[in-house]
């Protein structure tokens, strides 16, 4: 497509960034820490009843996420433009590939997780406000956060930083209370001879798939590169620091869950945080944990409502048909792109379709991440002389580790959920078809093609 191909190539560099590295770290932390860590343990301990193996599982997940961070940091420093995989895949492979990734992200890739987090906010909110309907709470929090985003980058930064700090403070307070107030369970976190059999088992590998879902979001800062101050330095720092913070929080949270509640009470439970809270705080444990998760989800929704619209915004800069979404308000917010994501997320909430969408976009999202990291290796081979302000630490081992684990996750989805994978592939194919239509229209309209290359 002429506009996309020339528009990306002609782009002159990042806009003057105003987002500090601290706010960028907050976005990474907020985007990563959702409900996953508070719900996964119950299914893991059914087959892995070992404290050491569980903590190792979450540590391995964090290390794999760090491998992805190193690769994305190299690409982000080379091509400091907002929109994540849309930018990276278009540069490393072909604009059509970038468009497919952007299409998935801009339409449902962020809207569905926003809707899921909002509905979780509504459900946990019942423990705080028992008579409030969950759907009303879900709609309310999405619209409230979106209004903040529409006010501009300055207010969004302040809100994101405060909400994320509050989230981390509440989690740390829960950790301290868990270790000091709970009655210790007869469970050792030291390695034992039986741990080896757990670590090399199929349940450990399958559990790693769901642990990696909990770590998703480590690449959040790459979606707002154009707004970050000194992005070549600060985006890698933000992703590294944010992922390390989350890794520590995740390991500590699972340690507290296991320390405070019996394994047989956790096994098979979806809401392990509530179970643990009841053993730590007694009768009001569920309400306390519900309030903690609610506050945490606000920052997660805020982060996704910030970074998601930047994909559509950048696509609008390249593609004349989408030019409307590239328009920014006086405060720097891509207002039409934010309203578009708000509309899609709201429709998903009203129709309760977000759960189905989340199930069949997982493969597409993994596919795009896999090839983004593969793009680092490709560019090292095909364009070794390109400037690289940051070089992936541990190359080529770290990208290969990420590719192996992500490849396993895609294989797992393909064998266990082939219908969902097929639907995910259909979404990507639809993106290719739309790309072809946009390209044809642009070629037929020389004025639009010229505008796209400006």
mmCIF file of C-alpha atoms in Angstrom, residues 16 69 84 151 228 235 265 321 345 363 413 424 453:
data_model
loop_
_atom_site.group_PDB
_atom_site.id
_atom_site.type_symbol
_atom_site.label_atom_id
_atom_site.label_comp_id
_atom_site.label_asym_id
_atom_site.label_seq_id
_atom_site.Cartn_x
_atom_site.Cartn_y
_atom_site.Cartn_z
ATOM 1 C CA UNK A 16 8.781 15.642 21.375
ATOM 2 C CA UNK A 69 11.763 -7.123 26.809
ATOM 3 C CA UNK A 84 4.185 -1.606 19.026
ATOM 4 C CA UNK A 151 -8.193 15.366 28.744
ATOM 5 C CA UNK A 228 8.097 9.129 25.923
ATOM 6 C CA UNK A 235 11.545 2.773 26.814
ATOM 7 C CA UNK A 265 -8.387 -25.067 50.170
ATOM 8 C CA UNK A 321 -8.777 6.304 4.931
ATOM 9 C CA UNK A 345 -15.220 -2.091 24.637
ATOM 10 C CA UNK A 363 -3.195 -17.062 19.004
ATOM 11 C CA UNK A 413 -3.431 -23.565 21.539
ATOM 12 C CA UNK A 424 -8.020 -16.031 15.301
ATOM 13 C CA UNK A 453 3.819 10.009 2.171
#
